[in-house]
PDB file of N, CA and C in Angstrom:
ATOM      1  N   UNK A 788      17.458   1.564  -6.361  1.00 83.00           N
ATOM      2  CA  UNK A 788      16.072   1.543  -5.937  1.00 83.00           C
ATOM      3  C   UNK A 788      15.195   1.121  -7.117  1.00 83.00           C
ATOM      4  N   UNK A 789      14.165   0.405  -6.799  1.00 91.00           N
ATOM      5  CA  UNK A 789      13.238  -0.115  -7.807  1.00 91.00           C
ATOM      6  C   UNK A 789      12.468   1.014  -8.476  1.00 91.00           C
ATOM      7  N   UNK A 790      12.425   0.992  -9.801  1.00 95.00           N
ATOM      8  CA  UNK A 790      11.627   1.939 -10.581  1.00 95.00           C
ATOM      9  C   UNK A 790      10.471   1.156 -11.205  1.00 95.00           C
ATOM     10  N   UNK A 791       9.235   1.341 -10.725  1.00 96.00           N
ATOM     11  CA  UNK A 791       8.099   0.557 -11.230  1.00 96.00           C
ATOM     12  C   UNK A 791       7.841   0.803 -12.718  1.00 96.00           C
ATOM     13  N   UNK A 792       7.478  -0.264 -13.404  1.00 95.00           N
ATOM     14  CA  UNK A 792       7.124  -0.158 -14.820  1.00 95.00           C
ATOM     15  C   UNK A 792       5.665   0.275 -14.953  1.00 95.00           C
ATOM     16  N   UNK A 793       5.286   0.611 -16.158  1.00 95.00           N
ATOM     17  CA  UNK A 793       3.902   1.014 -16.429  1.00 95.00           C
ATOM     18  C   UNK A 793       2.934  -0.118 -16.102  1.00 95.00           C
ATOM     19  N   UNK A 794       3.324  -1.356 -16.416  1.00 96.00           N
ATOM     20  CA  UNK A 794       2.465  -2.515 -16.138  1.00 96.00           C
ATOM     21  C   UNK A 794       2.298  -2.729 -14.638  1.00 96.00           C
ATOM     22  N   UNK A 795       3.384  -2.548 -13.875  1.00 97.00           N
ATOM     23  CA  UNK A 795       3.299  -2.720 -12.430  1.00 97.00           C
ATOM     24  C   UNK A 795       2.403  -1.648 -11.808  1.00 97.00           C
ATOM     25  N   UNK A 796       2.541  -0.423 -12.269  1.00 97.00           N
ATOM     26  CA  UNK A 796       1.682   0.659 -11.775  1.00 97.00           C
ATOM     27  C   UNK A 796       0.225   0.348 -12.102  1.00 97.00           C
ATOM     28  N   UNK A 797      -0.031  -0.136 -13.311  1.00 96.00           N
ATOM     29  CA  UNK A 797      -1.399  -0.472 -13.724  1.00 96.00           C
ATOM     30  C   UNK A 797      -1.981  -1.580 -12.847  1.00 96.00           C
ATOM     31  N   UNK A 798      -1.157  -2.548 -12.455  1.00 97.00           N
ATOM     32  CA  UNK A 798      -1.617  -3.638 -11.593  1.00 97.00           C
ATOM     33  C   UNK A 798      -2.093  -3.101 -10.252  1.00 97.00           C
ATOM     34  N   UNK A 799      -1.297  -2.243  -9.630  1.00 97.00           N
ATOM     35  CA  UNK A 799      -1.672  -1.711  -8.318  1.00 97.00           C
ATOM     36  C   UNK A 799      -2.852  -0.752  -8.408  1.00 97.00           C
ATOM     37  N   UNK A 800      -2.939  -0.006  -9.489  1.00 96.00           N
ATOM     38  CA  UNK A 800      -4.096   0.862  -9.680  1.00 96.00           C
ATOM     39  C   UNK A 800      -5.363   0.031  -9.841  1.00 96.00           C
ATOM     40  N   UNK A 801      -5.271  -1.088 -10.556  1.00 96.00           N
ATOM     41  CA  UNK A 801      -6.430  -1.965 -10.735  1.00 96.00           C
ATOM     42  C   UNK A 801      -6.868  -2.561  -9.398  1.00 96.00           C
ATOM     43  N   UNK A 802      -5.915  -2.938  -8.557  1.00 96.00           N
ATOM     44  CA  UNK A 802      -6.261  -3.479  -7.242  1.00 96.00           C
ATOM     45  C   UNK A 802      -7.014  -2.454  -6.396  1.00 96.00           C
ATOM     46  N   UNK A 803      -6.726  -1.184  -6.613  1.00 95.00           N
ATOM     47  CA  UNK A 803      -7.399  -0.119  -5.861  1.00 95.00           C
ATOM     48  C   UNK A 803      -8.604   0.458  -6.586  1.00 95.00           C
ATOM     49  N   UNK A 804      -8.896  -0.048  -7.778  1.00 94.00           N
ATOM     50  CA  UNK A 804     -10.047   0.440  -8.522  1.00 94.00           C
ATOM     51  C   UNK A 804      -9.820   1.785  -9.200  1.00 94.00           C
ATOM     52  N   UNK A 805      -8.570   2.170  -9.378  1.00 93.00           N
ATOM     53  CA  UNK A 805      -8.236   3.434 -10.050  1.00 93.00           C
ATOM     54  C   UNK A 805      -8.269   3.225 -11.554  1.00 93.00           C
ATOM     55  N   UNK A 806      -8.820   4.194 -12.272  1.00 92.00           N
ATOM     56  CA  UNK A 806      -8.889   4.071 -13.725  1.00 92.00           C
ATOM     57  C   UNK A 806      -8.182   5.204 -14.451  1.00 92.00           C
ATOM     58  N   UNK A 807      -8.066   6.351 -13.817  1.00 92.00           N
ATOM     59  CA  UNK A 807      -7.450   7.498 -14.493  1.00 92.00           C
ATOM     60  C   UNK A 807      -5.933   7.477 -14.303  1.00 92.00           C
ATOM     61  N   UNK A 808      -5.252   8.256 -15.111  1.00 93.00           N
ATOM     62  CA  UNK A 808      -3.789   8.334 -15.051  1.00 93.00           C
ATOM     63  C   UNK A 808      -3.320   9.482 -14.163  1.00 93.00           C
ATOM     64  N   UNK A 809      -4.241  10.150 -13.471  1.00 94.00           N
ATOM     65  CA  UNK A 809      -3.880  11.305 -12.653  1.00 94.00           C
ATOM     66  C   UNK A 809      -2.917  10.955 -11.524  1.00 94.00           C
ATOM     67  N   UNK A 810      -3.017   9.754 -10.991  1.00 93.00           N
ATOM     68  CA  UNK A 810      -2.220   9.392  -9.817  1.00 93.00           C
ATOM     69  C   UNK A 810      -1.019   8.512 -10.151  1.00 93.00           C
ATOM     70  N   UNK A 811      -0.659   8.416 -11.409  1.00 96.00           N
ATOM     71  CA  UNK A 811       0.487   7.589 -11.790  1.00 96.00           C
ATOM     72  C   UNK A 811       1.761   8.043 -11.088  1.00 96.00           C
ATOM     73  N   UNK A 812       1.970   9.344 -10.995  1.00 96.00           N
ATOM     74  CA  UNK A 812       3.156   9.873 -10.318  1.00 96.00           C
ATOM     75  C   UNK A 812       3.203   9.462  -8.859  1.00 96.00           C
ATOM     76  N   UNK A 813       2.055   9.496  -8.202  1.00 96.00           N
ATOM     77  CA  UNK A 813       1.966   9.066  -6.803  1.00 96.00           C
ATOM     78  C   UNK A 813       2.345   7.592  -6.670  1.00 96.00           C
ATOM     79  N   UNK A 814       1.809   6.760  -7.543  1.00 97.00           N
ATOM     80  CA  UNK A 814       2.100   5.330  -7.492  1.00 97.00           C
ATOM     81  C   UNK A 814       3.577   5.062  -7.764  1.00 97.00           C
ATOM     82  N   UNK A 815       4.146   5.739  -8.755  1.00 97.00           N
ATOM     83  CA  UNK A 815       5.560   5.535  -9.093  1.00 97.00           C
ATOM     84  C   UNK A 815       6.452   5.963  -7.931  1.00 97.00           C
ATOM     85  N   UNK A 816       6.103   7.045  -7.268  1.00 96.00           N
ATOM     86  CA  UNK A 816       6.907   7.534  -6.150  1.00 96.00           C
ATOM     87  C   UNK A 816       6.774   6.662  -4.905  1.00 96.00           C
ATOM     88  N   UNK A 817       5.573   6.159  -4.634  1.00 96.00           N
ATOM     89  CA  UNK A 817       5.321   5.447  -3.382  1.00 96.00           C
ATOM     90  C   UNK A 817       5.588   3.948  -3.427  1.00 96.00           C
ATOM     91  N   UNK A 818       5.450   3.325  -4.582  1.00 97.00           N
ATOM     92  CA  UNK A 818       5.616   1.871  -4.662  1.00 97.00           C
ATOM     93  C   UNK A 818       6.944   1.381  -4.081  1.00 97.00           C
ATOM     94  N   UNK A 819       8.090   1.977  -4.413  1.00 97.00           N
ATOM     95  CA  UNK A 819       9.344   1.483  -3.832  1.00 97.00           C
ATOM     96  C   UNK A 819       9.384   1.588  -2.306  1.00 97.00           C
ATOM     97  N   UNK A 820       8.845   2.656  -1.753  1.00 96.00           N
ATOM     98  CA  UNK A 820       8.856   2.837  -0.298  1.00 96.00           C
ATOM     99  C   UNK A 820       7.974   1.817   0.412  1.00 96.00           C
ATOM    100  N   UNK A 821       6.811   1.561  -0.149  1.00 97.00           N
ATOM    101  CA  UNK A 821       5.897   0.608   0.485  1.00 97.00           C
ATOM    102  C   UNK A 821       6.441  -0.816   0.349  1.00 97.00           C
ATOM    103  N   UNK A 822       7.067  -1.134  -0.773  1.00 98.00           N
ATOM    104  CA  UNK A 822       7.702  -2.451  -0.921  1.00 98.00           C
ATOM    105  C   UNK A 822       8.824  -2.606   0.100  1.00 98.00           C
ATOM    106  N   UNK A 823       9.580  -1.557   0.324  1.00 97.00           N
ATOM    107  CA  UNK A 823      10.642  -1.599   1.327  1.00 97.00           C
ATOM    108  C   UNK A 823      10.063  -1.862   2.711  1.00 97.00           C
ATOM    109  N   UNK A 824       8.915  -1.259   3.016  1.00 96.00           N
ATOM    110  CA  UNK A 824       8.249  -1.496   4.307  1.00 96.00           C
ATOM    111  C   UNK A 824       7.812  -2.950   4.434  1.00 96.00           C
ATOM    112  N   UNK A 825       7.293  -3.522   3.352  1.00 97.00           N
ATOM    113  CA  UNK A 825       6.901  -4.936   3.364  1.00 97.00           C
ATOM    114  C   UNK A 825       8.126  -5.824   3.566  1.00 97.00           C
ATOM    115  N   UNK A 826       9.228  -5.488   2.917  1.00 97.00           N
ATOM    116  CA  UNK A 826      10.467  -6.253   3.086  1.00 97.00           C
ATOM    117  C   UNK A 826      10.943  -6.213   4.534  1.00 97.00           C
ATOM    118  N   UNK A 827      10.916  -5.034   5.140  1.00 95.00           N
ATOM    119  CA  UNK A 827      11.344  -4.892   6.532  1.00 95.00           C
ATOM    120  C   UNK A 827      10.443  -5.686   7.469  1.00 95.00           C
ATOM    121  N   UNK A 828       9.153  -5.608   7.248  1.00 96.00           N
ATOM    122  CA  UNK A 828       8.209  -6.298   8.132  1.00 96.00           C
ATOM    123  C   UNK A 828       8.361  -7.816   8.034  1.00 96.00           C
ATOM    124  N   UNK A 829       8.621  -8.313   6.838  1.00 96.00           N
ATOM    125  CA  UNK A 829       8.702  -9.762   6.620  1.00 96.00           C
ATOM    126  C   UNK A 829      10.111 -10.317   6.792  1.00 96.00           C
ATOM    127  N   UNK A 830      11.100  -9.453   6.987  1.00 95.00           N
ATOM    128  CA  UNK A 830      12.494  -9.881   7.125  1.00 95.00           C
ATOM    129  C   UNK A 830      12.980 -10.660   5.916  1.00 95.00           C
ATOM    130  N   UNK A 831      12.578 -10.240   4.749  1.00 94.00           N
ATOM    131  CA  UNK A 831      13.056 -10.849   3.514  1.00 94.00           C
ATOM    132  C   UNK A 831      12.957  -9.837   2.384  1.00 94.00           C
ATOM    133  N   UNK A 832      13.512 -10.197   1.237  1.00 96.00           N
ATOM    134  CA  UNK A 832      13.514  -9.291   0.093  1.00 96.00           C
ATOM    135  C   UNK A 832      12.652  -9.874  -1.010  1.00 96.00           C
ATOM    136  N   UNK A 833      11.582  -9.171  -1.341  1.00 97.00           N
ATOM    137  CA  UNK A 833      10.699  -9.585  -2.427  1.00 97.00           C
ATOM    138  C   UNK A 833      11.176  -8.945  -3.718  1.00 97.00           C
ATOM    139  N   UNK A 834      11.132  -9.696  -4.791  1.00 96.00           N
ATOM    140  CA  UNK A 834      11.490  -9.167  -6.100  1.00 96.00           C
ATOM    141  C   UNK A 834      10.251  -8.503  -6.697  1.00 96.00           C
ATOM    142  N   UNK A 835      10.376  -7.258  -7.148  1.00 96.00           N
ATOM    143  CA  UNK A 835       9.206  -6.535  -7.674  1.00 96.00           C
ATOM    144  C   UNK A 835       8.526  -7.231  -8.850  1.00 96.00           C
ATOM    145  N   UNK A 836       9.277  -7.975  -9.640  1.00 94.00           N
ATOM    146  CA  UNK A 836       8.671  -8.622 -10.810  1.00 94.00           C
ATOM    147  C   UNK A 836       7.899  -9.892 -10.460  1.00 94.00           C
ATOM    148  N   UNK A 837       8.034 -10.390  -9.229  1.00 95.00           N
ATOM    149  CA  UNK A 837       7.310 -11.612  -8.851  1.00 95.00           C
ATOM    150  C   UNK A 837       6.801 -11.504  -7.411  1.00 95.00           C
ATOM    151  N   UNK A 838       5.987 -10.510  -7.150  1.00 97.00           N
ATOM    152  CA  UNK A 838       5.443 -10.315  -5.805  1.00 97.00           C
ATOM    153  C   UNK A 838       4.303 -11.290  -5.535  1.00 97.00           C
ATOM    154  N   UNK A 839       4.296 -11.925  -4.355  1.00 97.00           N
ATOM    155  CA  UNK A 839       3.155 -12.772  -3.990  1.00 97.00           C
ATOM    156  C   UNK A 839       1.882 -11.935  -3.863  1.00 97.00           C
ATOM    157  N   UNK A 840       0.749 -12.581  -4.010  1.00 96.00           N
ATOM    158  CA  UNK A 840      -0.533 -11.885  -3.970  1.00 96.00           C
ATOM    159  C   UNK A 840      -0.772 -11.109  -2.691  1.00 96.00           C
ATOM    160  N   UNK A 841      -0.431 -11.689  -1.547  1.00 97.00           N
ATOM    161  CA  UNK A 841      -0.636 -11.004  -0.274  1.00 97.00           C
ATOM    162  C   UNK A 841       0.179  -9.730  -0.160  1.00 97.00           C
ATOM    163  N   UNK A 842       1.383  -9.759  -0.702  1.00 98.00           N
ATOM    164  CA  UNK A 842       2.241  -8.574  -0.682  1.00 98.00           C
ATOM    165  C   UNK A 842       1.671  -7.514  -1.621  1.00 98.00           C
ATOM    166  N   UNK A 843       1.164  -7.934  -2.766  1.00 98.00           N
ATOM    167  CA  UNK A 843       0.537  -6.985  -3.691  1.00 98.00           C
ATOM    168  C   UNK A 843      -0.665  -6.302  -3.044  1.00 98.00           C
ATOM    169  N   UNK A 844      -1.488  -7.078  -2.355  1.00 97.00           N
ATOM    170  CA  UNK A 844      -2.666  -6.509  -1.697  1.00 97.00           C
ATOM    171  C   UNK A 844      -2.241  -5.541  -0.596  1.00 97.00           C
ATOM    172  N   UNK A 845      -1.226  -5.927   0.194  1.00 98.00           N
ATOM    173  CA  UNK A 845      -0.721  -5.032   1.239  1.00 98.00           C
ATOM    174  C   UNK A 845      -0.274  -3.703   0.644  1.00 98.00           C
ATOM    175  N   UNK A 846       0.521  -3.768  -0.410  1.00 98.00           N
ATOM    176  CA  UNK A 846       1.037  -2.546  -1.037  1.00 98.00           C
ATOM    177  C   UNK A 846      -0.112  -1.690  -1.569  1.00 98.00           C
ATOM    178  N   UNK A 847      -1.058  -2.314  -2.258  1.00 97.00           N
ATOM    179  CA  UNK A 847      -2.187  -1.564  -2.824  1.00 97.00           C
ATOM    180  C   UNK A 847      -3.006  -0.892  -1.729  1.00 97.00           C
ATOM    181  N   UNK A 848      -3.265  -1.607  -0.645  1.00 95.00           N
ATOM    182  CA  UNK A 848      -4.091  -1.051   0.427  1.00 95.00           C
ATOM    183  C   UNK A 848      -3.356   0.048   1.196  1.00 95.00           C
ATOM    184  N   UNK A 849      -2.040  -0.075   1.343  1.00 95.00           N
ATOM    185  CA  UNK A 849      -1.273   0.993   1.992  1.00 95.00           C
ATOM    186  C   UNK A 849      -1.300   2.248   1.127  1.00 95.00           C
ATOM    187  N   UNK A 850      -1.167   2.085  -0.185  1.00 94.00           N
ATOM    188  CA  UNK A 850      -1.249   3.234  -1.086  1.00 94.00           C
ATOM    189  C   UNK A 850      -2.618   3.897  -0.988  1.00 94.00           C
ATOM    190  N   UNK A 851      -3.657   3.091  -0.939  1.00 92.00           N
ATOM    191  CA  UNK A 851      -5.016   3.618  -0.810  1.00 92.00           C
ATOM    192  C   UNK A 851      -5.184   4.321   0.539  1.00 92.00           C
ATOM    193  N   UNK A 852      -4.653   3.718   1.586  1.00 88.00           N
ATOM    194  CA  UNK A 852      -4.743   4.303   2.923  1.00 88.00           C
ATOM    195  C   UNK A 852      -4.037   5.656   2.977  1.00 88.00           C
ATOM    196  N   UNK A 853      -2.864   5.740   2.357  1.00 85.00           N
ATOM    197  CA  UNK A 853      -2.102   6.993   2.362  1.00 85.00           C
ATOM    198  C   UNK A 853      -2.791   8.100   1.583  1.00 85.00           C
ATOM    199  N   UNK A 854      -3.660   7.748   0.663  1.00 83.00           N
ATOM    200  CA  UNK A 854      -4.423   8.752  -0.079  1.00 83.00           C
ATOM    201  C   UNK A 854      -5.596   9.284   0.736  1.00 83.00           C
ATOM    202  N   UNK A 855      -5.818   8.716   1.903  1.00 69.00           N
ATOM    203  CA  UNK A 855      -6.876   9.102   2.825  1.00 69.00           C
ATOM    204  C   UNK A 855      -8.266   8.741   2.347  1.00 69.00           C
ATOM    205  N   UNK A 856      -8.371   7.873   1.337  1.00 55.00           N
ATOM    206  CA  UNK A 856      -9.689   7.317   1.022  1.00 55.00           C
ATOM    207  C   UNK A 856     -10.049   6.342   2.124  1.00 55.00           C
ATOM    208  N   UNK A 857      -9.080   5.530   2.479  1.00 55.00           N
ATOM    209  CA  UNK A 857      -9.227   4.644   3.624  1.00 55.00           C
ATOM    210  C   UNK A 857      -8.608   5.383   4.807  1.00 55.00           C
ATOM    211  N   UNK A 858      -8.893   4.967   6.006  1.00 58.00           N
ATOM    212  CA  UNK A 858      -8.296   5.583   7.173  1.00 58.00           C
ATOM    213  C   UNK A 858      -9.147   6.660   7.818  1.00 58.00           C
ATOM    214  N   UNK A 859     -10.320   6.896   7.289  1.00 62.00           N
ATOM    215  CA  UNK A 859     -11.227   7.862   7.895  1.00 62.00           C
ATOM    216  C   UNK A 859     -11.782   7.235   9.167  1.00 62.00           C
ATOM    217  N   UNK A 860     -11.444   7.819  10.322  1.00 63.00           N
ATOM    218  CA  UNK A 860     -11.890   7.217  11.574  1.00 63.00           C
ATOM    219  C   UNK A 860     -13.181   7.840  12.092  1.00 63.00           C
ATOM    220  N   UNK A 861     -13.433   9.109  11.778  1.00 65.00           N
ATOM    221  CA  UNK A 861     -14.704   9.713  12.170  1.00 65.00           C
ATOM    222  C   UNK A 861     -15.034  10.853  11.212  1.00 65.00           C
ATOM    223  N   UNK A 862     -16.303  11.207  11.191  1.00 64.00           N
ATOM    224  CA  UNK A 862     -16.749  12.243  10.265  1.00 64.00           C
ATOM    225  C   UNK A 862     -17.988  12.907  10.849  1.00 64.00           C
ATOM    226  N   UNK A 863     -18.045  14.215  10.813  1.00 68.00           N
ATOM    227  CA  UNK A 863     -19.212  14.973  11.266  1.00 68.00           C
ATOM    228  C   UNK A 863     -19.713  15.816  10.109  1.00 68.00           C
ATOM    229  N   UNK A 864     -20.985  16.037  10.047  1.00 69.00           N
ATOM    230  CA  UNK A 864     -21.528  16.841   8.961  1.00 69.00           C
ATOM    231  C   UNK A 864     -21.924  18.243   9.427  1.00 69.00           C
ATOM    232  N   UNK A 865     -22.239  18.418  10.708  1.00 74.00           N
ATOM    233  CA  UNK A 865     -22.710  19.703  11.208  1.00 74.00           C
ATOM    234  C   UNK A 865     -21.756  20.850  10.935  1.00 74.00           C
ATOM    235  N   UNK A 866     -20.588  20.801  11.495  1.00 76.00           N
ATOM    236  CA  UNK A 866     -19.584  21.844  11.254  1.00 76.00           C
ATOM    237  C   UNK A 866     -18.404  21.292  10.462  1.00 76.00           C
ATOM    238  N   UNK A 867     -18.617  20.241   9.730  1.00 70.00           N
ATOM    239  CA  UNK A 867     -17.645  19.586   8.853  1.00 70.00           C
ATOM    240  C   UNK A 867     -16.354  19.270   9.592  1.00 70.00           C
ATOM    241  N   UNK A 868     -16.294  18.129  10.202  1.00 65.00           N
ATOM    242  CA  UNK A 868     -15.122  17.679  10.939  1.00 65.00           C
ATOM    243  C   UNK A 868     -14.749  16.278  10.475  1.00 65.00           C
ATOM    244  N   UNK A 869     -13.513  16.083  10.076  1.00 63.00           N
ATOM    245  CA  UNK A 869     -13.008  14.785   9.644  1.00 63.00           C
ATOM    246  C   UNK A 869     -11.840  14.399  10.530  1.00 63.00           C
ATOM    247  N   UNK A 870     -11.679  13.118  10.814  1.00 65.00           N
ATOM    248  CA  UNK A 870     -10.522  12.608  11.544  1.00 65.00           C
ATOM    249  C   UNK A 870      -9.959  11.424  10.773  1.00 65.00           C
ATOM    250  N   UNK A 871      -8.650  11.421  10.612  1.00 60.00           N
ATOM    251  CA  UNK A 871      -7.991  10.353   9.879  1.00 60.00           C
ATOM    252  C   UNK A 871      -6.939   9.693  10.749  1.00 60.00           C
ATOM    253  N   UNK A 872      -6.744   8.401  10.545  1.00 64.00           N
ATOM    254  CA  UNK A 872      -5.659   7.687  11.194  1.00 64.00           C
ATOM    255  C   UNK A 872      -4.399   7.907  10.371  1.00 64.00           C
ATOM    256  N   UNK A 873      -3.261   8.108  11.040  1.00 66.00           N
ATOM    257  CA  UNK A 873      -2.018   8.402  10.332  1.00 66.00           C
ATOM    258  C   UNK A 873      -1.134   7.170  10.162  1.00 66.00           C
ATOM    259  N   UNK A 874      -1.222   6.205  11.048  1.00 81.00           N
ATOM    260  CA  UNK A 874      -0.372   5.024  10.975  1.00 81.00           C
ATOM    261  C   UNK A 874      -1.051   3.931  10.171  1.00 81.00           C
ATOM    262  N   UNK A 875      -0.224   3.069   9.597  1.00 86.00           N
ATOM    263  CA  UNK A 875      -0.756   1.932   8.845  1.00 86.00           C
ATOM    264  C   UNK A 875      -1.445   1.001   9.841  1.00 86.00           C
ATOM    265  N   UNK A 876      -2.715   0.690   9.645  1.00 86.00           N
ATOM    266  CA  UNK A 876      -3.434  -0.162  10.595  1.00 86.00           C
ATOM    267  C   UNK A 876      -2.887  -1.596  10.608  1.00 86.00           C
ATOM    268  N   UNK A 877      -2.952  -2.204  11.770  1.00 91.00           N
ATOM    269  CA  UNK A 877      -2.480  -3.581  11.918  1.00 91.00           C
ATOM    270  C   UNK A 877      -3.258  -4.544  11.029  1.00 91.00           C
ATOM    271  N   UNK A 878      -4.490  -4.217  10.707  1.00 92.00           N
ATOM    272  CA  UNK A 878      -5.290  -5.104   9.865  1.00 92.00           C
ATOM    273  C   UNK A 878      -4.681  -5.268   8.475  1.00 92.00           C
ATOM    274  N   UNK A 879      -3.927  -4.284   7.999  1.00 94.00           N
ATOM    275  CA  UNK A 879      -3.283  -4.418   6.688  1.00 94.00           C
ATOM    276  C   UNK A 879      -2.092  -5.369   6.740  1.00 94.00           C
ATOM    277  N   UNK A 880      -1.449  -5.449   7.894  1.00 96.00           N
ATOM    278  CA  UNK A 880      -0.279  -6.317   8.020  1.00 96.00           C
ATOM    279  C   UNK A 880      -0.646  -7.801   7.982  1.00 96.00           C
ATOM    280  N   UNK A 881      -1.924  -8.128   8.165  1.00 96.00           N
ATOM    281  CA  UNK A 881      -2.326  -9.546   8.131  1.00 96.00           C
ATOM    282  C   UNK A 881      -2.048 -10.174   6.766  1.00 96.00           C
ATOM    283  N   UNK A 882      -2.023  -9.346   5.713  1.00 96.00           N
ATOM    284  CA  UNK A 882      -1.723  -9.867   4.378  1.00 96.00           C
ATOM    285  C   UNK A 882      -0.273 -10.328   4.264  1.00 96.00           C
ATOM    286  N   UNK A 883       0.589  -9.835   5.145  1.00 96.00           N
ATOM    287  CA  UNK A 883       2.009 -10.199   5.107  1.00 96.00           C
ATOM    288  C   UNK A 883       2.348 -11.363   6.040  1.00 96.00           C
ATOM    289  N   UNK A 884       1.422 -11.755   6.900  1.00 95.00           N
ATOM    290  CA  UNK A 884       1.701 -12.786   7.904  1.00 95.00           C
ATOM    291  C   UNK A 884       2.266 -14.082   7.317  1.00 95.00           C
ATOM    292  N   UNK A 885       1.744 -14.615   6.211  1.00 95.00           N
ATOM    293  CA  UNK A 885       2.298 -15.869   5.694  1.00 95.00           C
ATOM    294  C   UNK A 885       3.727 -15.750   5.166  1.00 95.00           C
ATOM    295  N   UNK A 886       4.195 -14.537   4.943  1.00 96.00           N
ATOM    296  CA  UNK A 886       5.511 -14.335   4.338  1.00 96.00           C
ATOM    297  C   UNK A 886       6.560 -13.876   5.342  1.00 96.00           C
ATOM    298  N   UNK A 887       6.159 -13.714   6.585  1.00 94.00           N
ATOM    299  CA  UNK A 887       7.074 -13.191   7.595  1.00 94.00           C
ATOM    300  C   UNK A 887       8.028 -14.273   8.077  1.00 94.00           C
ATOM    301  N   UNK A 888       9.317 -13.939   8.065  1.00 91.00           N
ATOM    302  CA  UNK A 888      10.343 -14.853   8.566  1.00 91.00           C
ATOM    303  C   UNK A 888      10.770 -14.389   9.951  1.00 91.00           C
ATOM    304  N   UNK A 889      11.043 -15.354  10.813  1.00 83.00           N
ATOM    305  CA  UNK A 889      11.493 -15.021  12.157  1.00 83.00           C
ATOM    306  C   UNK A 889      12.927 -14.533  12.119  1.00 83.00           C
ATOM    307  N   UNK A 890      13.223 -13.612  12.994  1.00 76.00           N
ATOM    308  CA  UNK A 890      14.588 -13.106  13.117  1.00 76.00           C
ATOM    309  C   UNK A 890      15.147 -13.633  14.430  1.00 76.00           C
ATOM    310  N   UNK A 891      16.316 -14.241  14.387  1.00 73.00           N
ATOM    311  CA  UNK A 891      16.932 -14.813  15.586  1.00 73.00           C
ATOM    312  C   UNK A 891      17.963 -13.897  16.146  1.00 73.00           C
TER     313      UNK A 891
END
């Protein structure tokens, strides 16, 4: 399984606007799983050291979505009620469309 380097983690954190090192463990743990999801969706194997830009954006946005910064579907202030989407939205998969291979 792929073990992300410090530079790779820094790249994805920069794409999400993260500056602190508090979430490095989260990024290191999740990056291989999200890359695997991109590989499955596109029916091909991307090399972690040379990821296309669209795949990088997909991975970064999925990581952000899983942190629940993104994915907030509704919010109330009166009695404090939040609702979050649990599945990866189809809008994120559009970044992978140019890389998807057909399966016969």
